[in-house]
Amino acid sequence: MQDNATAPSNLVDYVTSCSLPTPWAQFTLHAFVEHSTGKEHLAMTLGDLSTGDAPLARIHSECLTGDVMFSQRCDCGAQLESALRRIADEGRGILLYLRQEGRGIGLVNKIRAYRLQEAGADTVEANLQLGFHADARNYELVLPMLEQFGIEAVRLMTNNPRKIDALGKLGIKVAERVPLLVNRNVYNENYLNTKQAKLGHMMTSATEAVLDGEA
C-alpha cells in the first residue's frame, strides 16, 4: 500500500480557475501546484465532465518549442491544437497540460538532446547519452487532477501506450483510444519513426489498425 504522504491524490493542490477563450471554444482553465517541485500544472475543461459517458481527454506534456515556437521537429504543437479542436467540436472534454518538458528532462537538456540529434543520434539515443531515461515522464499527477472533476473514465487522445498503461494502474479506465496523428513532415519523420520503433507508439489510424489486424 502506498504511504499516504506520497499517494497520487496528495501530489498536487488545486488552486483556482478562470475562463479561457480560444479560437475554438471558451474553455475553463484550472491551476494546480505540485507539492514536491512547485511546478504549476494546468487543466482545460469544456462542458459537464462529472456525468454521462467518458469524456474526450488528452494528457499533454509541455513542449515550449512545439507548443509556442511552432517547431516542426516534433508533432507536439499540432497535437495540442488538434486535441483542443476535437474537444471543442464535441462540446465536452478535458486536456491536462503537464510541465514535463522534453519527456521529463527539462528545456535546456532537450536543447542539448537536439544538438546530439543534429550530430546523428535519434531522440532515444540522445536522452540516453545525456544520462536520462528514454522517457522520464511520470503520470501519477493525472489521478488527482481527474479526481478534481469527478472523472473515472476517459476516451484518451494518444498514440502512446505508456499513457494508457499508466492510467490503468491509477484506476482510470480508458474506454477508448483516439489516435492523434498530425503534422508528419520532412523535419519530424525520423522523430516519429523513432517513437514507433523504440517507444512503441501506435502511429496508424484506427481504420488502418483494423485493416492490419491490430485491433
PDB file of C-alpha atoms in Angstrom, residues 4 6 21 26-28 37 40-41 49 52-53 60 72 77 90 112 156 160 180 185 188 203 208 212:
ATOM      1  CA  ASN A   4      -0.482   8.414   2.293  1.00  0.00           C
ATOM      2  CA  THR A   6       3.141  10.147  -1.392  1.00  0.00           C
ATOM      3  CA  PRO A  21     -11.491  31.926 -24.657  1.00  0.00           C
ATOM      4  CA  GLN A  26     -14.351  29.099 -24.348  1.00  0.00           C
ATOM      5  CA  PHE A  27     -12.655  26.626 -22.050  1.00  0.00           C
ATOM      6  CA  THR A  28     -12.222  26.809 -18.287  1.00  0.00           C
ATOM      7  CA  THR A  37       8.613  20.580  -7.158  1.00  0.00           C
ATOM      8  CA  GLU A  40       2.332  24.562 -11.940  1.00  0.00           C
ATOM      9  CA  HIS A  41       0.184  22.176 -13.992  1.00  0.00           C
ATOM     10  CA  LEU A  49     -17.491  16.204 -17.069  1.00  0.00           C
ATOM     11  CA  GLY A  52     -22.536  10.868 -18.730  1.00  0.00           C
ATOM     12  CA  ASP A  53     -20.141   8.936 -20.945  1.00  0.00           C
ATOM     13  CA  HIS A  60      -0.242  16.708 -22.977  1.00  0.00           C
ATOM     14  CA  GLN A  72       8.385  21.251 -36.853  1.00  0.00           C
ATOM     15  CA  GLY A  77       2.088  21.709 -31.093  1.00  0.00           C
ATOM     16  CA  GLU A  90     -17.625  17.608 -29.273  1.00  0.00           C
ATOM     17  CA  ARG A 112      21.218  19.553 -25.626  1.00  0.00           C
ATOM     18  CA  LEU A 156      -7.944   9.184 -24.481  1.00  0.00           C
ATOM     19  CA  ASN A 160       1.409   6.392 -26.604  1.00  0.00           C
ATOM     20  CA  LEU A 180      -3.878  11.672 -32.760  1.00  0.00           C
ATOM     21  CA  ASN A 185       6.696  16.322 -42.193  1.00  0.00           C
ATOM     22  CA  ASN A 188       9.988  15.150 -37.859  1.00  0.00           C
ATOM     23  CA  MET A 203       1.364   5.528 -35.453  1.00  0.00           C
ATOM     24  CA  GLU A 208      -5.542   1.207 -40.593  1.00  0.00           C
ATOM     25  CA  ASP A 212      -3.777  -4.619 -40.398  1.00  0.00           C
TER      26      ASP A 212
END
